[in-house]
CSV table of C-alpha atoms and ligand atoms in Angstrom, one decimal:
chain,number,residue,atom,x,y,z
A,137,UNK,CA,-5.5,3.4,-4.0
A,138,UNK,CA,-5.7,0.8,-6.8
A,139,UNK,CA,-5.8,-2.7,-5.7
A,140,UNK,CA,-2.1,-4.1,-6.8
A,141,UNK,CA,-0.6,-0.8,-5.0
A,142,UNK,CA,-2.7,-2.1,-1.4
A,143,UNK,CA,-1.0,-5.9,-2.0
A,144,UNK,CA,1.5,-6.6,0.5
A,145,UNK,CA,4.7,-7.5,-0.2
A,146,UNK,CA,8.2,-8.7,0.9
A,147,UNK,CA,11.5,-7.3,0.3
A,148,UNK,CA,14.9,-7.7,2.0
A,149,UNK,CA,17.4,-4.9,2.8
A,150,UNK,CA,20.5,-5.8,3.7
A,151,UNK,CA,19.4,-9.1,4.4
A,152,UNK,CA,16.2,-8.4,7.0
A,153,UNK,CA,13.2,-9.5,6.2
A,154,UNK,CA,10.4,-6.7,5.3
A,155,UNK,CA,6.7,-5.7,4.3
A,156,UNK,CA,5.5,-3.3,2.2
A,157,UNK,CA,2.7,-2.4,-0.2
A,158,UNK,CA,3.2,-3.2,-3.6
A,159,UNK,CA,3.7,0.0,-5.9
A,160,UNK,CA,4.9,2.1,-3.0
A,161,UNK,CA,8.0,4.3,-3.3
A,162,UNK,CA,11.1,2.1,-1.9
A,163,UNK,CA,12.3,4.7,-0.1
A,164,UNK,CA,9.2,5.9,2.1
A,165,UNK,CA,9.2,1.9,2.3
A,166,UNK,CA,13.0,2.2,3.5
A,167,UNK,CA,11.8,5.1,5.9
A,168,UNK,CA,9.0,3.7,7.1
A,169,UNK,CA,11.9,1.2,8.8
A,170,UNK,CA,14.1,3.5,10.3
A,171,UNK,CA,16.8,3.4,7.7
A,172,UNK,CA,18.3,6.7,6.7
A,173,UNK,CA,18.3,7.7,3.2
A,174,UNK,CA,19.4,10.8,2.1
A,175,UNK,CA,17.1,13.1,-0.5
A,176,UNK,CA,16.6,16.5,-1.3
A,177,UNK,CA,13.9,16.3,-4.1
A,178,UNK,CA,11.5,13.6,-2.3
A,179,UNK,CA,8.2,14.6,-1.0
A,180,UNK,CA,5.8,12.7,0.2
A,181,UNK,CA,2.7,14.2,-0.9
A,182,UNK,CA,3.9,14.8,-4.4
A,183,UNK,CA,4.7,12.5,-7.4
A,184,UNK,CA,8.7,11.6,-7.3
A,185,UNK,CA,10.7,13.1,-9.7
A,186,UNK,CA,14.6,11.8,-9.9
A,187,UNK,CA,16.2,14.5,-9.8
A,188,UNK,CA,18.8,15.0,-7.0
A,189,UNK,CA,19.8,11.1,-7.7
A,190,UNK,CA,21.1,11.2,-4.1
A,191,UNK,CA,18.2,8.3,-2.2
A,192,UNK,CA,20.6,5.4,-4.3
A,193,UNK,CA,20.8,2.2,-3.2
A,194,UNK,CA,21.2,-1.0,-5.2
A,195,UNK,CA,18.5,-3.3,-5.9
A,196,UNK,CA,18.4,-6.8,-7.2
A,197,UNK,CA,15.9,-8.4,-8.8
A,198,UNK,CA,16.3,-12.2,-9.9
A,199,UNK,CA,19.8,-11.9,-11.2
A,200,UNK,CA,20.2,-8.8,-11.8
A,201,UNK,CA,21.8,-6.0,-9.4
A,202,UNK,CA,21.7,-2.6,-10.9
A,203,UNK,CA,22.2,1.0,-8.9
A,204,UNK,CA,18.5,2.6,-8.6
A,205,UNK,CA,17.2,6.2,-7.2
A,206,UNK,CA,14.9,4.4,-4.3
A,207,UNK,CA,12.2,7.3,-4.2
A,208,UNK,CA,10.7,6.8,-7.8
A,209,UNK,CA,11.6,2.9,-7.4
A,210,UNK,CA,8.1,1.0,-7.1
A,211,UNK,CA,8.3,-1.9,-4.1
A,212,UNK,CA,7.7,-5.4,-5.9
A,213,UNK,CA,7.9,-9.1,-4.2
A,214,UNK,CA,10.9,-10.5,-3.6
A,215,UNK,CA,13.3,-7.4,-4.3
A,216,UNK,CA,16.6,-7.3,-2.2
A,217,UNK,CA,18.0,-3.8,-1.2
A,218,UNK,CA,21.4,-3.0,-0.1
A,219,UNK,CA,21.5,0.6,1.1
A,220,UNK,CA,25.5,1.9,1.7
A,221,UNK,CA,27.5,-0.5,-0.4
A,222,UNK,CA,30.6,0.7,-1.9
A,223,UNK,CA,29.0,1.4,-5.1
A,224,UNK,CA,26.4,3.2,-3.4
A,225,UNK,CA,28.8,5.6,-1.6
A,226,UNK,CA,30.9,6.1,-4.5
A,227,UNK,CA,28.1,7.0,-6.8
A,228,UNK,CA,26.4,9.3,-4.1
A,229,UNK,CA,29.9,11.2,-3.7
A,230,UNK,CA,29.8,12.4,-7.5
A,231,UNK,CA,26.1,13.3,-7.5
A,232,UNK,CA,27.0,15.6,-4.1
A,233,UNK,CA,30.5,16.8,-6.2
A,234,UNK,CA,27.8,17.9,-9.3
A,235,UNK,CA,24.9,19.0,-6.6
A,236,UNK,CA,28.1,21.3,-5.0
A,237,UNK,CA,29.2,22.3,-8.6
A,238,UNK,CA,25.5,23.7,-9.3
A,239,UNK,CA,24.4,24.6,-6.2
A,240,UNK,CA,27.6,26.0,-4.2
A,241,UNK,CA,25.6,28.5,-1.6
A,242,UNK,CA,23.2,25.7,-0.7
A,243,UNK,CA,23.9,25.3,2.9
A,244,UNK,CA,22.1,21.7,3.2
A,245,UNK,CA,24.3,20.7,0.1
A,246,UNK,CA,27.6,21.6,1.6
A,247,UNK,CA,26.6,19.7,5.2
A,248,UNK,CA,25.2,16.5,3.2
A,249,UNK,CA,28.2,16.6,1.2
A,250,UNK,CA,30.5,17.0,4.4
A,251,UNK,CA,29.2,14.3,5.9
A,252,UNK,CA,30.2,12.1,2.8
A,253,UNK,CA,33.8,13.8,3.1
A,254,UNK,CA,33.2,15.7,-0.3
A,255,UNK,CA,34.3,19.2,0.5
A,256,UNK,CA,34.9,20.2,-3.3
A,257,UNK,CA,34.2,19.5,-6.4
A,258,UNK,CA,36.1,18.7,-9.7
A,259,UNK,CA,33.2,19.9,-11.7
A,260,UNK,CA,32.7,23.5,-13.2
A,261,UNK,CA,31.1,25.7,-10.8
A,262,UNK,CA,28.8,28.5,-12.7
A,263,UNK,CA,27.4,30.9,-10.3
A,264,UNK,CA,29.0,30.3,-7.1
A,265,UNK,CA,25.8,32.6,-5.8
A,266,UNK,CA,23.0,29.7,-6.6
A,267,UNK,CA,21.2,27.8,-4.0
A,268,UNK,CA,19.0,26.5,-6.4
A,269,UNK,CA,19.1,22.7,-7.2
A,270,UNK,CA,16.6,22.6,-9.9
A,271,UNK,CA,14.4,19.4,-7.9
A,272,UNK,CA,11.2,21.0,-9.4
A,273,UNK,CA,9.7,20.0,-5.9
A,274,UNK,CA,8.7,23.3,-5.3
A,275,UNK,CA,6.4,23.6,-9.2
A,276,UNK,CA,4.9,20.0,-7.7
A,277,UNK,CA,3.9,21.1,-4.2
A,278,UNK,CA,2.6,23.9,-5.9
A,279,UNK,CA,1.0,22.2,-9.0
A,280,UNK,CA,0.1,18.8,-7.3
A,281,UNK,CA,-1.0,20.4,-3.4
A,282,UNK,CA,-1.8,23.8,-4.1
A,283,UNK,CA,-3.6,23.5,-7.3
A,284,UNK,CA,-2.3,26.6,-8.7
A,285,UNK,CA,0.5,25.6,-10.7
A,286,UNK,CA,2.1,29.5,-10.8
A,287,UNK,CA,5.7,28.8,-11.3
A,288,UNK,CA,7.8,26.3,-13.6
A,289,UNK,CA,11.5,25.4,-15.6
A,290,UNK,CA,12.2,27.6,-18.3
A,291,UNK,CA,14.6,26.1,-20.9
A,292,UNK,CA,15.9,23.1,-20.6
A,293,UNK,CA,19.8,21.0,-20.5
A,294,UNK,CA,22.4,23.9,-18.9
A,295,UNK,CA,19.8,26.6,-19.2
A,296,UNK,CA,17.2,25.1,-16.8
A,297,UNK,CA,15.9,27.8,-14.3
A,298,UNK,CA,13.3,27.6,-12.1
A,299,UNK,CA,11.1,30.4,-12.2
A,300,UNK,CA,7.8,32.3,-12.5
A,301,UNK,CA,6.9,32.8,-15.9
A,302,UNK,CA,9.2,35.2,-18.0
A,303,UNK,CA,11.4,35.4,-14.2
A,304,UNK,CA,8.5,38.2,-13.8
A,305,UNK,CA,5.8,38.8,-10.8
A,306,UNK,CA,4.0,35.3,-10.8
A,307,UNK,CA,0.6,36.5,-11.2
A,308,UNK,CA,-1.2,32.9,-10.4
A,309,UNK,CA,0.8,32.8,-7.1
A,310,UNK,CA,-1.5,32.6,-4.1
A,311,UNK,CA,1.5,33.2,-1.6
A,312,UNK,CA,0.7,30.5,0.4
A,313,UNK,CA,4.1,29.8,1.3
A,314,UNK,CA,4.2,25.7,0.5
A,315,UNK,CA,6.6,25.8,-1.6
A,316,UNK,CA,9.1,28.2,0.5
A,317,UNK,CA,8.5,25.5,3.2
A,318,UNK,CA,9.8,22.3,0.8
A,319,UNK,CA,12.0,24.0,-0.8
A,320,UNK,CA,14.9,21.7,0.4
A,321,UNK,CA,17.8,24.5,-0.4
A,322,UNK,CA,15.8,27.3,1.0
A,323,UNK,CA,16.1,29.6,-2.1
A,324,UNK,CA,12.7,31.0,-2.3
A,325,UNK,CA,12.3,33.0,0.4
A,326,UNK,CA,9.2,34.7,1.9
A,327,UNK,CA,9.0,37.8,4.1
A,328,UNK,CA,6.4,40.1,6.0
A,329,UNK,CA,6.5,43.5,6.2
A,330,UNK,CA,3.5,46.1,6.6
A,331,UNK,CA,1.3,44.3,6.1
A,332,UNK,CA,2.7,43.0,2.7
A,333,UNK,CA,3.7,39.1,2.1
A,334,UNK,CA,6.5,39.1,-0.3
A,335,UNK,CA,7.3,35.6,-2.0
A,336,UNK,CA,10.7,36.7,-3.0
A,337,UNK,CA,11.7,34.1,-6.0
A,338,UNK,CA,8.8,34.8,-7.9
A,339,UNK,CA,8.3,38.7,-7.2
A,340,UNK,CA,4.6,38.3,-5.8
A,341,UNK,CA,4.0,41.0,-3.2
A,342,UNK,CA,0.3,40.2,-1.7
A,343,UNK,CA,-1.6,42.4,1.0
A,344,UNK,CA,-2.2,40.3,4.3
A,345,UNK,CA,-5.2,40.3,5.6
A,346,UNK,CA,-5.9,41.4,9.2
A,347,UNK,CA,-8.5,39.2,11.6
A,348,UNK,CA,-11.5,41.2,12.3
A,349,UNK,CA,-11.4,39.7,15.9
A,350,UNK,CA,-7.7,39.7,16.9
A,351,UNK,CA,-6.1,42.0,14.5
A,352,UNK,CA,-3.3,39.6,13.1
A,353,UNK,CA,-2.4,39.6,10.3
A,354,UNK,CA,-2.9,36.1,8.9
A,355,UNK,CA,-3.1,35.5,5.5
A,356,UNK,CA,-2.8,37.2,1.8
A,357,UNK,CA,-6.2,38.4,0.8
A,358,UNK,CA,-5.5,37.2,-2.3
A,359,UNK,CA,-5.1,33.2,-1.1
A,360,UNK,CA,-8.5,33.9,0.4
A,361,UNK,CA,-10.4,34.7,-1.9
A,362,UNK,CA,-9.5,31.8,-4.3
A,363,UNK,CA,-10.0,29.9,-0.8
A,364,UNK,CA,-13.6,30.6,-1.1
A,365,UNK,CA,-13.8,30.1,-4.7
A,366,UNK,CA,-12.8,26.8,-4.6
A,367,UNK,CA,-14.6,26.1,-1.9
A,368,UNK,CA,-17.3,27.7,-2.3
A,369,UNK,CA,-17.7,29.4,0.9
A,370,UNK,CA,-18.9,32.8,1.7
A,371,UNK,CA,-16.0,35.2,1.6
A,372,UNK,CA,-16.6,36.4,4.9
A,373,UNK,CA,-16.0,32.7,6.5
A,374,UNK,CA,-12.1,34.1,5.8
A,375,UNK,CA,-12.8,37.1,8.0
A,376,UNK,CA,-11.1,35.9,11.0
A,377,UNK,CA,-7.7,33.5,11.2
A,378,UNK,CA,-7.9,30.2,12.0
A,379,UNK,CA,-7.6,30.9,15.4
A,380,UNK,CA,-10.6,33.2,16.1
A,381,UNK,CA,-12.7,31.3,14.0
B,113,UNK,CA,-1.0,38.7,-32.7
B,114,UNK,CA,-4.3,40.4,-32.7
B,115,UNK,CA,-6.8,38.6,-30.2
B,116,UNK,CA,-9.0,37.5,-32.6
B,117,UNK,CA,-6.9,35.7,-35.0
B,118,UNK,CA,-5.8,33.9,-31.3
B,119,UNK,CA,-8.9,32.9,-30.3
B,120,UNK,CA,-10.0,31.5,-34.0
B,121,UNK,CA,-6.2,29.3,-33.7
B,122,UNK,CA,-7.4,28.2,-30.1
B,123,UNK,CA,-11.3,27.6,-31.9
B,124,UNK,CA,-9.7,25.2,-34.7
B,125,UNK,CA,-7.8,23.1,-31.8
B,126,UNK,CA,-11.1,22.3,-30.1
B,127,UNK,CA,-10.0,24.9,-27.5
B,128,UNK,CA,-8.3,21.9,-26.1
B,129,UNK,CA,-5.3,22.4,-23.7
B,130,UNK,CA,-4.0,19.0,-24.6
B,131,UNK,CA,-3.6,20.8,-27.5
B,132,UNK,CA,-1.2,23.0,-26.4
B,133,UNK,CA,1.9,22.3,-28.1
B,134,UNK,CA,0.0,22.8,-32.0
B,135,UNK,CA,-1.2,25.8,-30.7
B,136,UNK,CA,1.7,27.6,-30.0
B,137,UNK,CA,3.6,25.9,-33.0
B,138,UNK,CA,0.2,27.9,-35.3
B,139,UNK,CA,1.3,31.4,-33.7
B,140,UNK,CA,4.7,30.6,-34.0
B,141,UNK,CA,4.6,30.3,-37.6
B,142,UNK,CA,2.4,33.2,-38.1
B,143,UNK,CA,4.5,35.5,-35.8
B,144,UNK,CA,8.0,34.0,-36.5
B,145,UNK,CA,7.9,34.1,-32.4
B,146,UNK,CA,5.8,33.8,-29.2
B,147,UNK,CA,4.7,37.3,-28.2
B,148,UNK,CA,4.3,37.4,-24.3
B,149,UNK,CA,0.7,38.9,-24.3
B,150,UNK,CA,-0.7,36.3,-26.8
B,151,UNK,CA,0.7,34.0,-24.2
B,152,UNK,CA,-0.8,35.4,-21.3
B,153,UNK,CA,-4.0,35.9,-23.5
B,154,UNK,CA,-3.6,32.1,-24.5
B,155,UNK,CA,-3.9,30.9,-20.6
B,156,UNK,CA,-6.8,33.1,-20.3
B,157,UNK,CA,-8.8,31.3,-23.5
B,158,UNK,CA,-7.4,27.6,-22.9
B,159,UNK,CA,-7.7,28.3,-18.7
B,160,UNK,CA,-4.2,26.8,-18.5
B,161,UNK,CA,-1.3,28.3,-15.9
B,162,UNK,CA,1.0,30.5,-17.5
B,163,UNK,CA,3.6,28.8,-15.8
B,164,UNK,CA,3.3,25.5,-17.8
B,165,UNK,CA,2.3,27.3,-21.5
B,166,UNK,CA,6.2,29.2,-20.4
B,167,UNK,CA,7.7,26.4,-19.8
B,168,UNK,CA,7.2,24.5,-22.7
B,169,UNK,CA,7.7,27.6,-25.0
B,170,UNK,CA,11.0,27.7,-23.2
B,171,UNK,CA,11.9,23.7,-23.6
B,172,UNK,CA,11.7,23.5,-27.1
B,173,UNK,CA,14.1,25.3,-29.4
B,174,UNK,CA,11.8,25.5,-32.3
B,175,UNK,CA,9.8,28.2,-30.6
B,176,UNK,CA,11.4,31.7,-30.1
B,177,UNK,CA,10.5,34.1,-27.4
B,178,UNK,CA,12.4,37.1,-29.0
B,179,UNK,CA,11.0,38.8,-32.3
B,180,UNK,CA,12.2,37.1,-35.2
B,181,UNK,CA,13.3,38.6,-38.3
B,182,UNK,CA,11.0,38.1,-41.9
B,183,UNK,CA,14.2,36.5,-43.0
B,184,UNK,CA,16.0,33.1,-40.6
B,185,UNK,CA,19.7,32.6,-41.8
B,186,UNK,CA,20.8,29.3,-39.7
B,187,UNK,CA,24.1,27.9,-39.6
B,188,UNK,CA,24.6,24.6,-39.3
B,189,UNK,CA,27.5,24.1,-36.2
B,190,UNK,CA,27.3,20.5,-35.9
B,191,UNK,CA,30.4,18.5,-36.0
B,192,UNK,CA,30.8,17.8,-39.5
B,193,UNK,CA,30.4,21.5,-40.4
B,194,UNK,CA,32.5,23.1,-37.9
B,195,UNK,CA,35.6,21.2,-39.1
B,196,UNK,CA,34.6,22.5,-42.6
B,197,UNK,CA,34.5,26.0,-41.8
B,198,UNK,CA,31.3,26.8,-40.0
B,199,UNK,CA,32.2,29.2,-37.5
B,200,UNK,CA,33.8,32.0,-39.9
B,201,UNK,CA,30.4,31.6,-41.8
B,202,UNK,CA,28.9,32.8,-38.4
B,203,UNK,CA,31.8,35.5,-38.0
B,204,UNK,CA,30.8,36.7,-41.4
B,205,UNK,CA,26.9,37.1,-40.9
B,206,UNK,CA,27.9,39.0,-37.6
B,207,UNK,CA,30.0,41.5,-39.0
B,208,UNK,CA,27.9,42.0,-42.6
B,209,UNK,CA,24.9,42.6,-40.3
B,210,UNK,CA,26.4,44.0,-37.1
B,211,UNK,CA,24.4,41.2,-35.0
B,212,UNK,CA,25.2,38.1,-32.9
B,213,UNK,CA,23.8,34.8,-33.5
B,214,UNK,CA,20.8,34.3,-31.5
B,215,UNK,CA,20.0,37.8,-32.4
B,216,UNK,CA,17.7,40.0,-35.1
B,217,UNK,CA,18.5,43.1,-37.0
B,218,UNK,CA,17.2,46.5,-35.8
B,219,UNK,CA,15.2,46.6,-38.9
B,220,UNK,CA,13.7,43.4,-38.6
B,221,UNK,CA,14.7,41.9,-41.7
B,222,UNK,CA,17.5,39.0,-40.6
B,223,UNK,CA,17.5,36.6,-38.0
B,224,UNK,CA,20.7,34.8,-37.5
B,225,UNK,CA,20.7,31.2,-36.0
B,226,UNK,CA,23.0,28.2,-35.4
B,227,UNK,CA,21.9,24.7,-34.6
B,228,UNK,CA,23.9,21.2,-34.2
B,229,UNK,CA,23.8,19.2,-37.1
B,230,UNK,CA,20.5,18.7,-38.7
B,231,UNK,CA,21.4,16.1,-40.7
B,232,UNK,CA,22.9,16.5,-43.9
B,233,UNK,CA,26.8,16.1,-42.9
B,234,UNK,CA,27.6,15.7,-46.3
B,235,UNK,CA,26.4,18.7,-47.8
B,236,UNK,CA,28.0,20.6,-45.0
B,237,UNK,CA,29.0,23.0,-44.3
B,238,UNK,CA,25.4,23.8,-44.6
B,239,UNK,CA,23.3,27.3,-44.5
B,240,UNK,CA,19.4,27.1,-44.5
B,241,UNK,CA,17.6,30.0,-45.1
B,242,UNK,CA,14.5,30.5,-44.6
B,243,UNK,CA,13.9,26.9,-45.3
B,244,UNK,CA,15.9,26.1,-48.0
B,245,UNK,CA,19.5,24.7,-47.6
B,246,UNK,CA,22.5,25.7,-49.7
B,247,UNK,CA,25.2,23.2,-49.0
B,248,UNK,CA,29.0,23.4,-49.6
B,249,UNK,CA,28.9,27.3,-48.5
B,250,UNK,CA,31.7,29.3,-48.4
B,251,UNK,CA,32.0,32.7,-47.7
B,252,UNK,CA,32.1,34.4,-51.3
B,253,UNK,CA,28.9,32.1,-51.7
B,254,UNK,CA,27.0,32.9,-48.7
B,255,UNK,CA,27.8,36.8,-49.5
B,256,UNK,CA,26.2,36.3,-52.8
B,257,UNK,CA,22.6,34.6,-51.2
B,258,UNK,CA,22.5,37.2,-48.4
B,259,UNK,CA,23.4,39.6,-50.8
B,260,UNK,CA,20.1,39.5,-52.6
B,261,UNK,CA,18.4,40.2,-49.3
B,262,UNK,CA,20.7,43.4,-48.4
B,263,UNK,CA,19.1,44.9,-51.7
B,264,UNK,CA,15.3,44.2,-50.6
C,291,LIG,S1,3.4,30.5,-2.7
C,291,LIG,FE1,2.7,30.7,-4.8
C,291,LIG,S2,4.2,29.6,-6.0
C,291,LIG,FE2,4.5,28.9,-3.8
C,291,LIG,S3,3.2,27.1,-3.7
C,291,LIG,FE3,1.9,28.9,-3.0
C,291,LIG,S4,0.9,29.5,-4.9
C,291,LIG,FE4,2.5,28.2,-5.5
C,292,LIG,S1,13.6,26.6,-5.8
C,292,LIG,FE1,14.0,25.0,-4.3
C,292,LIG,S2,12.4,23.5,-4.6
C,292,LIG,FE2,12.4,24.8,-6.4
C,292,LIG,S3,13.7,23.7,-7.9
C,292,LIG,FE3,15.0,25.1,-6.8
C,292,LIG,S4,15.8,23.9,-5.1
C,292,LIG,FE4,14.0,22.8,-5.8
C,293,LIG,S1,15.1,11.9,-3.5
C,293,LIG,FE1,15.2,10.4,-5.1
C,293,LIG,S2,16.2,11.4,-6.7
C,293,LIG,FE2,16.0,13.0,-5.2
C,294,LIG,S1,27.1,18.7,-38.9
C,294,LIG,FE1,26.0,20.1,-40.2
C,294,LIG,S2,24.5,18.9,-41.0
C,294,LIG,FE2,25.5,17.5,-39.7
């Protein structure tokens, strides 16, 4: 952590007086509190991205009051939040009408945008099958946590698909499941059979290994044997699952 | 694109990754597109994920991942050249070569393209081929420029 993100600072939100670190994301910040903000595309342990535009909340600085995304927003001395104003709810309304437009099967979409009494949308609805809300979370975790970096966008504007490369078997993919697990629309999917894990988005199929002790099976073969190349621990330290070990 | 002529491209940027984006802009202009397994060769030499040599191939629309034809007819279909006409230059490439835009002749020879203005309103509406414009088309004159190809 460099030093000016460690210096503490204080911020009001809706009119309490707070600390925080300098630097930090304003919404963690906001979390950290108590206070509910909604996000889809936020994760902590990746770099924030903008993209679901739903953690708004309005933020004046000096004299000027301007309508912010709060988890790429950096925490500075003497900001002052407000968190539902009209504005707020408003704008959040419209990005839930667009989210619903482009994401219509999304399950955590429709119940977020139920909550803000937006049960339709005005906008053009293209496949009324797609979960998928194009937050890129799942390429970070995977670029950012895993290392591995299998999976991306392909084309940009209206064409923007997530996907392994050429929508094909992604052949970096370690099938370690992270980014099934953040994937805040659950439109990966992952499943087990025979022996087999399948990571369904991005067509990797990857034999599980089974524990020499108990039997499980715990992990793809695959996963482990980059394990122990990055580490650089004997293969046969991945014999046996975590639990037998 | 054979693997040697790859790996002297990746040699002459340093094999540097950050170099990424002249590299692929080298085979695309040697190739007239990205071919999938110089791609996947390319992440192999520069040790970069596929993923992320895809995704830019994919954001830009100067790079193609379809075969390309020896010869690039573009349309201009910005603003200025619709309203002149534009689109029935596109109807007429389509027909005269039995392809869509986007798309390349069997043989190879024609690739037809639109993009949104490229700026030269004034000459529109504007055909570039292979480079070179030719402003104020009309059909009769585009039928004569792509006529010279049909005889190749
Ligand atoms: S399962 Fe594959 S794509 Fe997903 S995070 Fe792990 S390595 Fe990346
Ligand atoms: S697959 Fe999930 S995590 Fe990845 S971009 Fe789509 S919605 Fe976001
Ligand atoms: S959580 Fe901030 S834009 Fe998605
Ligand atoms: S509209 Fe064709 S060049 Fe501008």
């Amino acid at each position: 952590m460099t030093e000016s993100q460690s210096r503490e600072v204080t911020f009001k939100v809706d009119g309490r007086s707070l600390r925080g670190r300098q630097g930090e994301s304003l919404l963690e910040a906001l979390r950290r509190y108590g206070y509910q903000v909604p996000s889809l595309c936020h994760h902590e342990a990746v770099s924030p991205y903008g993209a679901c535009r739903l953690c708004l909340v309005e933020v004046q600085k000096g004299k000027r009051r301007k309508l912010t995304t709060s988890c790429n927003y950096p925490l500075m001395e003497g900001i002052e939040v407000f968190l539902d104003t009209e504005q707020v709810v408003s704008n959040r309304r419209v990005v839930l009408q667009l989210l619903l437009a482009q994401a219509p099967a999304a399950e955590r979409v429709r119940q977020l945008a139920a909550e803000y009494g937006v049960n339709d949308t005005p906008f053009e609805v293209e496949d009324p099958e797609n979960r998928c809300i194009n937050c890129g979370l799942c390429a970070r975790v995977c670029k950012e946590v895993v290392g591995v970096e299998a999976i991306g966008f392909s084309g940009r504007g209206a064409g923007k698909r997530m996907v392994a490369p050429y929508d094909e078997t992604a052949e970096d993919c370690i099938g370690c499941g992270a980014c099934v697990f953040v994937c805040p629309t659950d439109c990966i999917g992952m499943s087990e059979t025979g022996g087999i894990r399948t990571i369904e988005r991005w067509h990797r199929k990857l034999p599980l290994k089974t524990c020499s002790v108990c039997g499980r099976h715990f992990a793809p073969t695959f996963q482990l044997n980059k394990f122990a190349e990055w580490t650089g621990l004997p293969r046969g330290h991945f014999d046996k699952c975590p639990d037998c070990r | 694109m054979e693997s040697k002529r790859l790996q002297e491209i990746v040699a002459d940027h340093g094999k540097d990754p950050a170099q990424l984006l002249a590299i692929l802009q080298d085979i695309q202009q040697e190739e007239n597109y990205l071919p999938k397994e110089t791609l996947k060769e390319l992440a192999r030499e520069l040790g970069v994920p596929l993923a992320r040599i895809y995704s830019l191939a994919t954001f830009f629309s100067s790079f193609s991942l379809e075969p390309r034809g020896k010869h690039i007819c573009t349309v201009c279909l910005g603003t200025a050249c619709h309203v002149r006409g534009a689109p029935r230059l596109v109807d007429q490439v389509e027909r005269d070569f039995a392809i869509k835009a986007g798309e390349t002749t069997a043989d190879r020879q024609l690739t037809l393209e639109t993009v949104n203005c490229v700026g030269a309103c004034a000459l529109g509406p504007l055909v570039i081929l292979d480079g070179e414009y030719h402003g104020n088309m009309n059909t009769a004159k585009l039928g004569r420029v792509l006529g010279s190809l049909k005889k190749e």
